[in-house]
Coordinates of C-alpha atoms and ligand atoms in Angstrom, one line a residue:
M1 CA 39.1 64.5 151.9
K2 CA 37.4 66.7 151.5
N3 CA 39.3 69.6 152.4
I4 CA 42.1 68.6 150.4
K5 CA 39.6 67.8 147.3
L6 CA 38.5 71.2 147.5
R7 CA 41.9 72.5 148.0
N8 CA 42.9 70.9 144.9
K9 CA 40.1 72.4 143.3
I10 CA 40.9 75.9 143.8
L11 CA 44.6 74.8 143.6
I12 CA 43.7 73.9 139.3
S13 CA 41.7 76.7 139.2
I14 CA 44.2 78.6 139.5
L15 CA 46.9 77.4 137.0
F16 CA 43.6 77.2 134.3
I17 CA 43.6 81.1 134.9
I18 CA 47.1 81.8 135.2
C19 CA 47.3 79.7 131.8
L20 CA 45.2 81.6 130.2
F21 CA 46.9 84.6 131.2
L22 CA 50.1 83.3 129.6
F23 CA 48.1 81.9 126.8
K24 CA 46.8 85.7 125.6
N25 CA 49.9 87.6 126.3
I26 CA 51.4 84.9 124.2
N27 CA 48.7 85.0 121.3
Q28 CA 49.5 89.4 122.1
V29 CA 52.7 89.5 121.3
K30 CA 51.7 86.4 117.8
A31 CA 49.5 89.7 116.7
A32 CA 52.3 92.7 116.9
S33 CA 55.0 90.1 114.5
V34 CA 52.5 87.8 112.4
P35 CA 49.8 89.0 110.1
A36 CA 47.0 88.1 111.2
Y37 CA 45.1 87.0 108.5
R38 CA 46.5 85.7 104.8
W39 CA 47.0 88.0 101.6
P40 CA 43.1 87.7 99.5
I41 CA 44.3 86.8 96.5
G42 CA 44.8 83.0 96.2
G43 CA 46.7 80.4 93.3
D44 CA 49.3 80.4 91.5
N45 CA 49.3 83.8 89.7
A46 CA 49.2 85.1 93.5
N47 CA 52.8 86.7 93.5
E48 CA 52.3 88.8 90.9
T49 CA 49.6 90.7 92.6
Y50 CA 50.5 94.0 94.6
M51 CA 49.4 96.7 96.4
D52 CA 49.2 99.5 94.2
Y53 CA 46.8 101.9 96.8
E54 CA 47.2 102.4 100.5
Y55 CA 44.9 102.6 102.8
Y56 CA 43.7 106.5 103.5
G57 CA 41.3 107.0 106.1
I58 CA 41.9 109.8 108.1
A59 CA 38.8 111.5 108.9
G60 CA 37.7 114.6 107.2
Q61 CA 40.9 114.5 105.6
A62 CA 42.1 114.2 102.3
P63 CA 44.5 111.9 101.3
V64 CA 47.8 113.4 100.5
K65 CA 50.7 111.5 98.5
D66 CA 53.7 112.5 96.9
G67 CA 52.7 116.5 97.8
K68 CA 49.2 115.9 95.5
S69 CA 46.2 115.3 97.3
G70 CA 43.2 112.9 96.0
R71 CA 43.5 109.0 94.8
E72 CA 47.1 108.8 93.2
Y73 CA 47.2 104.7 91.7
K74 CA 50.7 103.9 91.9
V75 CA 49.8 101.2 88.9
N76 CA 52.9 100.9 86.2
N77 CA 51.3 102.5 83.5
K78 CA 53.4 100.2 81.5
L79 CA 52.1 97.8 83.3
W80 CA 48.3 99.4 82.6
P81 CA 48.5 101.2 79.5
N82 CA 45.6 102.9 79.9
E83 CA 45.4 103.7 83.3
K84 CA 46.5 107.5 84.4
A85 CA 46.8 109.2 87.7
Y86 CA 43.5 109.3 89.4
Y87 CA 43.1 112.1 91.7
A88 CA 40.2 113.1 93.8
K89 CA 40.3 115.5 96.0
C90 CA 39.0 115.7 99.5
E91 CA 38.4 111.9 99.3
S92 CA 39.2 109.6 101.3
H93 CA 40.1 105.9 101.7
N94 CA 39.4 103.2 103.7
G95 CA 41.1 100.4 102.0
M96 CA 43.9 99.0 100.0
D97 CA 43.7 98.5 96.2
I98 CA 45.7 95.2 94.7
T99 CA 46.2 94.8 91.4
G100 CA 48.3 92.3 89.2
I101 CA 48.9 92.3 85.7
N102 CA 46.5 93.4 83.2
G103 CA 45.2 90.5 81.1
H104 CA 46.0 88.0 83.7
T105 CA 43.2 86.1 85.8
Y106 CA 43.5 86.7 89.7
K107 CA 41.2 84.6 92.2
V108 CA 40.0 86.1 94.9
V109 CA 40.2 84.6 98.5
S110 CA 38.9 85.3 102.3
V111 CA 41.3 86.3 104.6
C112 CA 39.8 83.7 107.4
N113 CA 37.4 81.8 108.2
G114 CA 33.8 83.7 108.0
T115 CA 29.8 83.6 106.9
V116 CA 29.0 85.7 103.8
I117 CA 26.9 88.3 105.5
A118 CA 26.3 90.4 102.2
T119 CA 27.1 90.2 98.7
S120 CA 26.1 92.6 95.5
A121 CA 24.7 89.6 94.1
E122 CA 21.3 90.4 97.0
Y123 CA 20.6 93.4 94.4
G124 CA 19.4 93.5 91.8
G125 CA 19.5 97.0 91.3
N126 CA 23.2 96.5 91.2
P127 CA 24.4 97.6 87.8
S128 CA 27.8 96.0 88.0
T129 CA 25.6 92.2 87.7
N130 CA 24.7 93.1 84.4
Y131 CA 27.7 94.6 83.6
P132 CA 31.4 92.1 84.9
D133 CA 34.1 94.5 83.6
R134 CA 32.0 97.9 83.7
N135 CA 34.6 101.0 84.9
Q136 CA 32.6 103.6 85.8
R137 CA 34.1 106.6 87.6
R138 CA 31.6 108.7 89.9
T139 CA 32.5 111.5 86.6
T140 CA 30.1 110.0 85.1
A141 CA 26.9 108.4 85.3
G142 CA 25.5 105.4 87.6
L143 CA 26.1 106.3 90.8
N144 CA 23.8 104.2 92.2
D145 CA 26.7 100.8 91.9
G146 CA 27.4 99.2 95.0
G147 CA 28.4 102.9 96.1
G148 CA 31.2 102.4 94.0
Y149 CA 31.9 99.7 94.8
G150 CA 30.0 97.5 91.8
N151 CA 30.0 93.7 92.6
Y152 CA 31.1 92.8 96.7
I153 CA 31.1 90.2 98.8
V154 CA 30.9 91.1 102.4
I155 CA 32.2 88.0 104.9
Q156 CA 32.1 88.3 108.9
E157 CA 35.1 86.7 111.1
P158 CA 32.4 85.1 114.5
T159 CA 35.8 85.6 116.3
T160 CA 35.9 89.4 116.4
G161 CA 33.0 90.2 113.9
R162 CA 35.4 91.8 111.9
C163 CA 33.8 92.3 108.1
F164 CA 35.9 91.9 105.0
L165 CA 34.8 93.7 102.2
Y166 CA 35.8 93.0 98.2
A167 CA 34.6 94.6 95.9
H168 CA 35.5 95.9 92.3
L169 CA 34.9 92.0 91.6
K170 CA 34.3 90.4 88.4
G171 CA 30.7 89.9 87.6
G172 CA 29.0 86.5 87.3
T173 CA 32.6 84.8 89.0
F174 CA 30.8 84.5 92.4
K175 CA 31.9 81.6 93.9
V176 CA 29.9 82.0 97.6
S177 CA 26.1 83.6 98.5
K178 CA 25.2 85.4 101.6
G179 CA 24.7 83.2 104.8
N180 CA 28.0 80.1 103.4
K181 CA 30.2 79.8 105.4
V182 CA 34.2 80.1 104.3
T183 CA 37.4 78.9 105.6
A184 CA 40.4 81.1 104.6
G185 CA 41.9 81.1 101.1
Q186 CA 38.8 79.6 100.1
E187 CA 38.6 81.7 96.7
I188 CA 34.8 83.4 96.3
A189 CA 35.5 85.6 93.2
T190 CA 37.4 86.5 90.3
M191 CA 39.4 89.8 90.3
G192 CA 37.5 92.6 88.5
S193 CA 37.1 96.4 87.9
S194 CA 33.3 96.8 88.0
G195 CA 32.0 99.9 90.0
D196 CA 34.1 102.8 90.3
S197 CA 37.4 101.5 89.0
G198 CA 39.5 102.5 86.7
H199 CA 41.2 100.0 86.2
M200 CA 41.0 95.8 87.3
H201 CA 42.0 95.8 90.7
L202 CA 40.9 93.9 94.2
H203 CA 38.7 97.0 97.0
F204 CA 40.4 95.8 100.4
E205 CA 38.2 97.1 103.5
I206 CA 38.3 96.1 106.9
R207 CA 35.7 96.9 109.6
K208 CA 35.6 96.3 112.6
S209 CA 31.4 95.2 113.3
K210 CA 28.6 94.2 111.5
E211 CA 27.2 97.7 112.5
V212 CA 29.5 100.1 110.3
T213 CA 29.4 97.6 107.5
I214 CA 25.8 97.3 106.8
N215 CA 23.1 100.2 106.7
T216 CA 20.7 98.3 107.9
A217 CA 18.3 100.6 107.2
W218 CA 18.8 101.0 103.2
G219 CA 15.7 100.3 101.4
G220 CA 17.2 99.2 97.8
G221 CA 18.3 103.0 97.2
Y222 CA 22.4 102.9 95.4
H223 CA 24.3 102.4 98.8
R224 CA 23.5 99.7 101.2
F225 CA 27.1 100.7 103.0
Q226 CA 27.4 102.8 106.1
Y227 CA 30.1 105.8 105.3
A228 CA 33.7 104.4 105.8
N229 CA 36.1 106.4 108.0
S230 CA 38.9 105.5 110.7
T231 CA 36.7 104.9 113.0
S232 CA 34.6 102.3 111.2
N233 CA 38.2 100.9 109.4
L234 CA 41.3 98.6 110.0
D235 CA 43.9 99.4 108.1
P236 CA 44.4 96.0 106.0
K237 CA 48.0 96.2 105.9
D238 CA 48.4 96.4 109.8
Y239 CA 46.3 93.2 109.4
I240 CA 47.3 91.0 106.7
G241 CA 49.8 89.4 105.2
S242 CA 52.1 90.4 102.2
S243 CA 51.8 88.8 98.2
P244 CA 55.6 86.7 97.8
K245 CA 58.6 89.9 97.3
V246 CA 59.1 89.1 94.0
V247 CA 61.1 91.1 91.6
R248 CA 58.6 92.9 89.5
Q249 CA 60.4 95.0 87.0
I250 CA 63.9 97.2 87.0
T251 CA 65.2 99.6 85.7
V252 CA 68.2 102.1 85.5
T253 CA 69.2 106.2 86.3
K254 CA 72.6 106.1 84.1
P255 CA 75.0 107.1 85.6
S256 CA 76.5 111.0 86.2
K257 CA 79.5 109.5 83.3
T258 CA 78.8 109.0 79.8
K259 CA 80.9 109.8 78.0
Y260 CA 84.5 107.7 77.6
Y261 CA 88.3 108.3 76.2
E262 CA 88.5 105.5 74.4
G263 CA 91.0 102.5 75.9
T264 CA 91.7 104.1 78.8
E265 CA 88.9 105.5 81.0
N266 CA 86.6 102.6 83.3
L267 CA 83.2 102.3 83.6
N268 CA 82.4 104.6 86.6
L269 CA 78.8 104.2 87.7
A270 CA 79.0 107.0 90.0
G271 CA 75.2 108.5 89.5
A272 CA 74.0 105.0 89.0
K273 CA 71.0 103.9 90.4
L274 CA 69.0 100.5 90.1
S275 CA 65.3 101.1 90.8
V276 CA 63.7 97.6 92.3
R277 CA 60.2 98.0 92.0
Y278 CA 58.8 94.6 93.9
N279 CA 55.6 92.8 93.5
T280 CA 54.1 94.3 96.9
G281 CA 53.9 98.0 94.9
I282 CA 57.3 98.4 97.6
I283 CA 60.3 100.2 95.4
E284 CA 63.4 99.5 96.3
N285 CA 66.9 101.6 95.5
I286 CA 69.9 100.1 95.1
N287 CA 73.2 102.6 93.8
L288 CA 75.6 100.7 92.4
P289 CA 77.8 99.6 92.1
N290 CA 76.9 97.3 94.6
N291 CA 78.1 93.1 95.0
N292 CA 74.0 91.4 94.0
V293 CA 74.3 93.9 91.0
K294 CA 76.0 92.5 87.9
V295 CA 77.1 95.8 85.6
S296 CA 78.4 94.3 82.2
G297 CA 79.0 95.1 78.3
F298 CA 81.1 98.1 78.9
N299 CA 84.0 98.2 76.2
N300 CA 86.3 100.8 76.3
K301 CA 88.6 99.2 73.1
K302 CA 84.6 99.9 70.9
V303 CA 84.2 103.5 69.8
G304 CA 81.2 104.6 69.8
K305 CA 77.8 103.2 71.5
N306 CA 78.4 100.8 73.7
T307 CA 75.3 99.3 76.0
V308 CA 75.7 98.5 79.6
V309 CA 73.7 95.6 81.1
V310 CA 72.7 95.4 84.2
E311 CA 71.6 92.6 86.0
Y312 CA 69.1 91.2 89.5
A313 CA 67.1 89.7 89.9
G314 CA 67.3 87.7 87.0
Q315 CA 66.4 90.6 85.5
K316 CA 67.7 92.8 82.5
V317 CA 68.2 97.1 82.0
T318 CA 70.2 98.9 80.1
F319 CA 71.8 102.1 79.8
D320 CA 74.1 103.3 76.9
V321 CA 77.2 105.6 76.7
E322 CA 79.5 106.9 74.4
I323 CA 83.3 105.9 74.3
I324 CA 84.7 108.2 72.5
A325 CA 87.8 108.1 69.9
K326 CA 91.1 109.0 71.8
P327 CA 92.2 112.1 70.6
Q328 CA 95.4 111.5 68.0
P329 CA 98.1 114.2 69.8
E330 CA 98.7 115.6 66.2
I331 CA 102.6 116.3 66.2
K332 CA 103.2 120.2 66.7
Y333 CA 106.9 120.6 67.3
V334 CA 109.6 118.4 67.6
A335 CA 112.2 119.0 69.5
A336 CA 114.9 118.3 67.5
K337 CA 117.5 121.2 67.1
R338 CA 121.2 121.0 67.8
E339 CA 120.7 123.9 69.8
K340 CA 117.9 122.5 71.9
V341 CA 120.1 120.2 74.1
T342 CA 123.2 121.1 76.9
F343 CA 125.6 118.9 79.0
Q344 CA 126.8 119.9 82.0
R345 CA 129.8 117.8 83.0
Y346 CA 129.6 117.4 86.7
F347 CA 132.6 115.2 89.0
K348 CA 131.2 111.8 88.6
Y349 CA 128.2 112.5 86.1
R350 CA 127.4 114.2 82.6
Q351 CA 123.8 115.6 82.9
I352 CA 121.8 116.0 79.2
N353 CA 119.1 118.9 79.0
I354 CA 116.0 118.6 76.6
Y355 CA 114.4 122.2 76.6
F356 CA 111.8 122.9 75.3
D357 CA 110.2 126.6 74.6
K358 CA 107.1 125.6 76.0
P359 CA 105.9 123.1 78.7
V360 CA 106.1 120.0 78.9
T361 CA 104.1 116.7 80.7
L362 CA 105.7 113.6 81.0
G363 CA 102.8 111.9 79.3
N364 CA 103.1 107.9 79.8
A365 CA 106.9 108.0 79.5
E366 CA 110.1 109.5 79.9
P367 CA 111.8 110.2 75.8
T368 CA 114.7 107.8 75.9
V369 CA 118.2 108.9 76.0
T370 CA 121.1 107.1 74.5
V371 CA 124.7 107.6 74.8
R372 CA 127.6 105.3 72.4
V373 CA 130.6 106.1 73.3
Q374 CA 132.9 102.9 71.1
N375 CA 130.2 99.9 71.6
E376 CA 129.0 101.0 74.7
V377 CA 125.8 101.7 74.2
K378 CA 124.6 102.8 78.2
T379 CA 121.0 104.4 78.5
A380 CA 120.9 108.0 81.6
S381 CA 118.4 107.7 83.8
Y382 CA 116.0 110.4 84.2
A383 CA 116.4 113.1 86.9
G384 CA 113.3 115.0 86.8
I385 CA 112.0 118.4 85.0
S386 CA 113.0 121.2 86.2
D387 CA 110.0 123.7 87.7
D388 CA 109.3 125.9 84.8
G389 CA 108.4 122.6 82.5
K390 CA 110.5 123.3 80.3
K391 CA 113.8 120.8 81.0
L392 CA 114.2 117.6 80.5
M393 CA 116.7 115.9 82.9
Y394 CA 119.2 113.1 82.1
K395 CA 121.7 112.0 83.6
I396 CA 125.0 109.5 82.9
Y397 CA 127.6 108.3 85.2
N398 CA 131.4 108.2 84.2
N399 CA 131.5 105.1 86.2
E400 CA 128.5 103.1 84.2
F401 CA 131.2 103.0 81.0
D402 CA 134.0 100.7 81.3
I403 CA 137.6 102.1 82.9
F404 CA 139.5 102.1 79.3
T405 CA 136.4 103.4 77.4
E406 CA 137.4 106.5 75.7
G407 CA 136.0 108.8 73.1
M408 CA 133.2 110.6 71.1
M409 CA 129.8 110.2 72.8
Y410 CA 126.7 109.7 70.8
I411 CA 123.7 111.1 72.3
D412 CA 120.0 110.1 70.8
C413 CA 117.0 111.3 72.0
T414 CA 113.6 110.2 71.4
G415 CA 110.6 109.7 72.2
T416 CA 107.4 112.4 72.8
V417 CA 106.2 114.3 75.9
L418 CA 102.6 116.2 76.3
D419 CA 101.8 119.7 75.7
K420 CA 99.8 121.8 77.1
E421 CA 97.0 121.0 75.5
N422 CA 97.8 116.9 75.3
K423 CA 99.3 117.5 72.2
K424 CA 102.6 115.8 71.1
I425 CA 105.8 117.1 70.5
E426 CA 108.2 114.5 68.9
V427 CA 111.8 114.3 70.6
D428 CA 113.7 113.2 68.6
C429 CA 117.7 114.9 69.0
K430 CA 121.3 112.3 68.3
F431 CA 123.9 114.2 68.7
K432 CA 128.2 113.8 69.3
N433 CA 129.2 116.2 71.9
L434 CA 131.8 115.9 75.3
T435 CA 134.3 112.9 74.9
I436 CA 134.9 110.9 77.6
G437 CA 138.6 110.0 78.8
K438 CA 140.3 106.9 79.8
L439 CA 141.4 107.2 83.3
Y440 CA 145.3 108.5 83.4
K441 CA 147.4 108.7 85.5
C442 CA 146.8 105.6 87.7
E443 CA 151.4 105.1 87.5
L444 CA 154.3 104.0 89.5
K445 CA 156.8 106.5 90.1
H446 CA 159.5 104.1 90.4
T447 CA 162.1 106.3 91.6
F448 CA 160.0 107.0 94.9
S449 CA 160.7 103.4 95.2
A450 CA 164.5 104.1 96.9
I451 CA 162.7 106.9 99.1
I452 CA 159.8 104.7 100.8
N453 CA 162.0 101.3 100.7
N454 CA 165.0 102.1 100.9
G455 CA 165.4 106.5 103.7
K456 CA 166.4 107.4 100.9
G457 CA 165.9 111.4 100.0
D458 CA 166.1 112.5 104.0
I459 CA 170.2 114.0 103.1
N460 CA 169.4 117.0 106.3
G461 CA 167.9 114.1 108.5
D462 CA 165.1 116.4 109.8
G463 CA 162.5 113.5 109.8
V464 CA 161.1 114.7 106.4
V465 CA 162.2 114.5 102.5
D466 CA 161.1 118.0 101.4
G467 CA 162.3 120.6 99.0
S468 CA 165.8 121.8 101.6
D469 CA 167.1 118.1 100.4
A470 CA 165.8 118.8 97.2
S471 CA 168.3 121.6 97.7
R472 CA 171.3 119.4 99.3
A473 CA 171.5 117.2 96.1
L474 CA 171.2 120.3 94.0
R475 CA 174.3 121.2 96.5
I476 CA 176.3 117.5 96.4
Y477 CA 175.4 118.1 92.5
A478 CA 176.8 121.5 92.0
C479 CA 180.7 120.3 95.0
R480 CA 181.1 117.5 91.9
M481 CA 181.3 119.2 89.2
S482 CA 183.0 121.9 90.8
N483 CA 185.0 119.5 92.6
E484 CA 184.1 121.7 95.9
E485 CA 184.1 119.7 99.0
L486 CA 181.0 118.8 100.9
D487 CA 180.1 120.1 104.0
E488 CA 179.5 117.2 106.8
I489 CA 176.3 116.0 106.5
D490 CA 176.3 116.3 102.6
K491 CA 179.3 114.0 102.4
K492 CA 178.1 111.7 105.8
N493 CA 174.0 111.4 103.8
I494 CA 175.5 111.4 99.7
D495 CA 174.2 108.0 100.1
K496 CA 170.7 108.7 100.9
A497 CA 170.9 111.6 97.8
D498 CA 170.8 108.7 95.6
V499 CA 167.5 109.0 95.3
N500 CA 167.0 106.6 91.2
D501 CA 169.6 104.2 92.8
D502 CA 171.6 105.0 89.0
G503 CA 175.2 105.8 91.1
I504 CA 175.4 109.3 91.2
V505 CA 173.6 112.4 92.7
D506 CA 173.1 114.7 89.6
A507 CA 169.6 117.0 89.0
V508 CA 167.5 114.0 88.4
D509 CA 167.5 113.5 92.5
A510 CA 167.2 117.0 92.8
S511 CA 163.5 116.8 90.7
I512 CA 162.1 113.1 92.4
I513 CA 162.5 114.5 95.5
L514 CA 161.3 117.3 94.9
S515 CA 158.3 115.4 92.9
Y516 CA 158.1 112.9 95.7
Y517 CA 157.4 115.9 98.3
A518 CA 154.7 117.0 95.5
D519 CA 152.8 114.5 96.0
K520 CA 153.0 113.8 99.4
S521 CA 151.7 117.3 99.9
A522 CA 148.5 115.9 97.5
G523 CA 147.7 113.2 99.7
V524 CA 149.1 110.1 98.2
T525 CA 150.5 107.8 100.1
L526 CA 152.8 104.4 100.9
E527 CA 149.8 101.9 100.7
D528 CA 148.6 103.8 97.2
D529 CA 152.0 103.4 96.3
K530 CA 151.4 100.0 96.7
K531 CA 148.2 99.2 95.6
I532 CA 149.4 100.6 92.2
L533 CA 151.7 98.3 92.3
K534 CA 150.2 95.2 92.1
C535 CA 148.0 96.1 89.8
D536 CA 151.1 96.9 87.0
I537 CA 151.6 92.6 86.5
N538 CA 153.6 94.0 83.6
S539 CA 155.7 96.1 85.3
D540 CA 156.2 99.3 82.9
N541 CA 155.1 101.8 85.8
K542 CA 151.6 102.6 84.3
V543 CA 148.0 100.6 85.3
D544 CA 146.0 100.4 82.0
V545 CA 144.3 98.3 79.5
Y546 CA 147.3 95.8 79.5
D547 CA 147.4 95.1 82.7
F548 CA 143.6 94.6 83.3
N549 CA 143.6 92.1 80.0
L550 CA 146.2 90.1 81.7
L551 CA 144.3 90.0 84.6
K552 CA 141.2 88.9 82.9
L553 CA 142.4 86.5 81.1
K554 CA 145.0 84.5 83.6
I555 CA 141.7 84.8 86.0
Q556 CA 140.0 82.9 83.3
N557 CA 142.5 80.4 82.4
A558 CA 142.1 79.6 86.3
V559 CA 145.7 79.3 87.2
Y560 CA 146.8 80.3 90.0
E561 CA 149.8 83.1 90.8
D562 CA 150.4 85.2 93.5
T563 CA 151.2 87.8 91.1
F564 CA 147.6 88.4 89.5
D565 CA 145.8 87.4 93.6
L566 CA 145.8 91.6 94.0
N567 CA 143.4 91.5 97.3
E568 CA 146.0 88.9 98.2
D569 CA 143.0 86.4 99.7
G570 CA 144.5 83.1 97.9
K571 CA 141.9 82.9 95.2
L572 CA 141.5 84.6 91.8
D573 CA 138.4 85.5 90.9
N574 CA 136.3 88.8 90.8
D575 CA 136.9 90.2 93.7
D576 CA 140.6 90.7 92.1
I577 CA 139.1 92.4 89.4
E578 CA 137.4 94.3 91.4
F579 CA 140.1 95.3 93.3
F580 CA 141.9 96.2 89.8
R581 CA 138.2 99.1 89.2
N582 CA 138.3 100.6 92.3
V583 CA 142.0 101.1 92.4
M584 CA 141.5 102.8 89.0
Y585 CA 138.8 105.0 89.9
D586 CA 140.3 105.9 93.4
L587 CA 144.1 106.3 92.2
G588 CA 143.6 107.3 88.2
S589 CA 141.1 110.0 87.0
R590 CA 138.6 110.5 84.1
K591 CA 140.9 112.5 82.3
R592 CA 139.1 116.2 80.9
N593 CA 138.4 117.1 77.1
Ligands
ZN601 ZN1 40.3 101.3 96.6

C-alpha cells in the first residue's frame, strides 16, 4: 500500500510538471500574437487616438525617420494647427506618443494591474504641478520639469516588475497617488501637454524594472528618472494593443488625366491614389479605381469644372477635372465637285470613287452613297479607303436592282469625313452618270426547235450542224433556182435542210443553220433553250417583263397551271420567281451603255 501511494504521488508530480510545461508553452505562444497590455487610453474617445510618434530607443543613435534626424511628429497639421515638425538632433525617444483630436478629452488608463510607485505630484518642485497644460520645449527655460515628462505617473506590474510611465499628463487630473493599487483599464489621469511637449499627447514608456526607472539617488533635483535607453526600455508597440482602427482622414491624389473632351471620354483614374489615415497613425494608400472606393460626380456632358467625389469609409474628398467643349470641326472643304467622283464599271458591280485632295479618315461613320434608278433607291456599300487616304470607294451591285430596271443612275453622296487635323470635310455630291441597262439577249431562237427537236440541220449526216451544212442548204437553194440536179446526199437529206419548217429550202435555212452553229460555239445548250422556253410564258419568243408580270400575277391569284410551274415542283410560289430570275441572270445580260 505504501509503495502504491508513493508511486501515485510520483506520477501525479510528473503529470503536474508536464502540465506546467504545457501551460508555459501555451503562454509563450499567446504572448507572440496577443498584446500583453491594453491600449493606454480608455473611454468613448479612445478610438480617436493613435500613435503619432514611435519608439526610437536605440542607444547612442539619433533617430532617423524620413531621412531626417530626430523627433518628427506625424500629427496632422489640420488637427493640430499650431504644431510644426519638430526635430531634435541626436535625441532618441524611448516611448510611444499617443494623441487624438485637438480639443477632445482623453482618459489615460493603466494598461495592467499594478501599483503606483511614483508620481510627479510628490514633488512640489515640478513646475507642471502648477501649470496644468504648460508646454515647454527644452530650448526654453524651465527644464526642471520632471525631466521633461511634466506631470507623470509610474505604475509597476508586480508579476513582471515592469514599470509603466505615463507622462505629459494634465495637471490637476490625477485619479491615483503613490501606493495605490490599480487594475487594467482604470483611469489614472487625463491626457495633457505638460512638460516638454508641443501638443496634447501621452508619452508612454515601458521599463524593464524599477531599478532602471527610479533614480534612488535623486535628491530633489529636476530629474528623478534613470536615463532611458534600449537596455532599460521596451518598445511599447510590441506590447500594447492598438486603438480600434478607424479611418481618421482620407486625401486624394488627382489622376494624371484631368482634362476631358465633352461627351466622349470617360473618367480615367490612372494615377489617382487615395491616402487613408487611420487613428493608429498608419497611412494606407489605395490606388484607384478600387471596388471599395465610390467615385461619383463625373459627367462628361457638363462642360467646365467637374467635381469628382471620392467616398471611402463614410468620408468624402473631391478633386476637380475639366470638361472641355468638344471643338466643332469647321468645314474647310466641300467635296461636291463633279470631278471629285468617278465610276468604274465591273462585270457585276459599279464602283463609285470619291476623291479628296488630301488624306481623310472616316470619323464616326462613312458617308452614305445612294443610287437611284427609276423609282428604285439602293445604298451602295462602303468598300474601303485607298492607302493614301484620298479615295473612298463604294460598290453597287447590278443585281441589287430589279432585273427589269433600266435607266440613268442618280448618285447621291452625303456625310462627312475628317482631315488630319480632325476638321470636318463635308461630302455632298449629287450627280447622274451611267445608265443601268435592262437584261437583253434572253430570247428563244424558236427557229432552232426543228434542229433541236426534230434532228434537222445535219444535212451531210456527219453528226454536227455546222458551216458545211449551211453551204449544202445554200447549194440546194441554188440548184432549185437553176433547176440543176441535186447530188445523192442532198437528195436524200433535203428534208433536213428545211430547218424553219416553211416547206422550202432557201437562204433563210442556211442562215439559221449558221446562227445555230454560232450559238453552239458560244456555249448555249439545249437545256438553256428549254429553260428560256419555259420562261417565255406569253410565247412571243422573248423572256421579258411581260412574262415576269404574268408569272407574279398568277402566283398572287394562286391558281395552279402547269405552264407557270417553272421549276416543276407542283406548286406556284416564290421558287418559280427565283427560277425566272436565275434564268434571266444566267442567260440574259445587262445591256451595256
Ligand atoms: Zn514622447
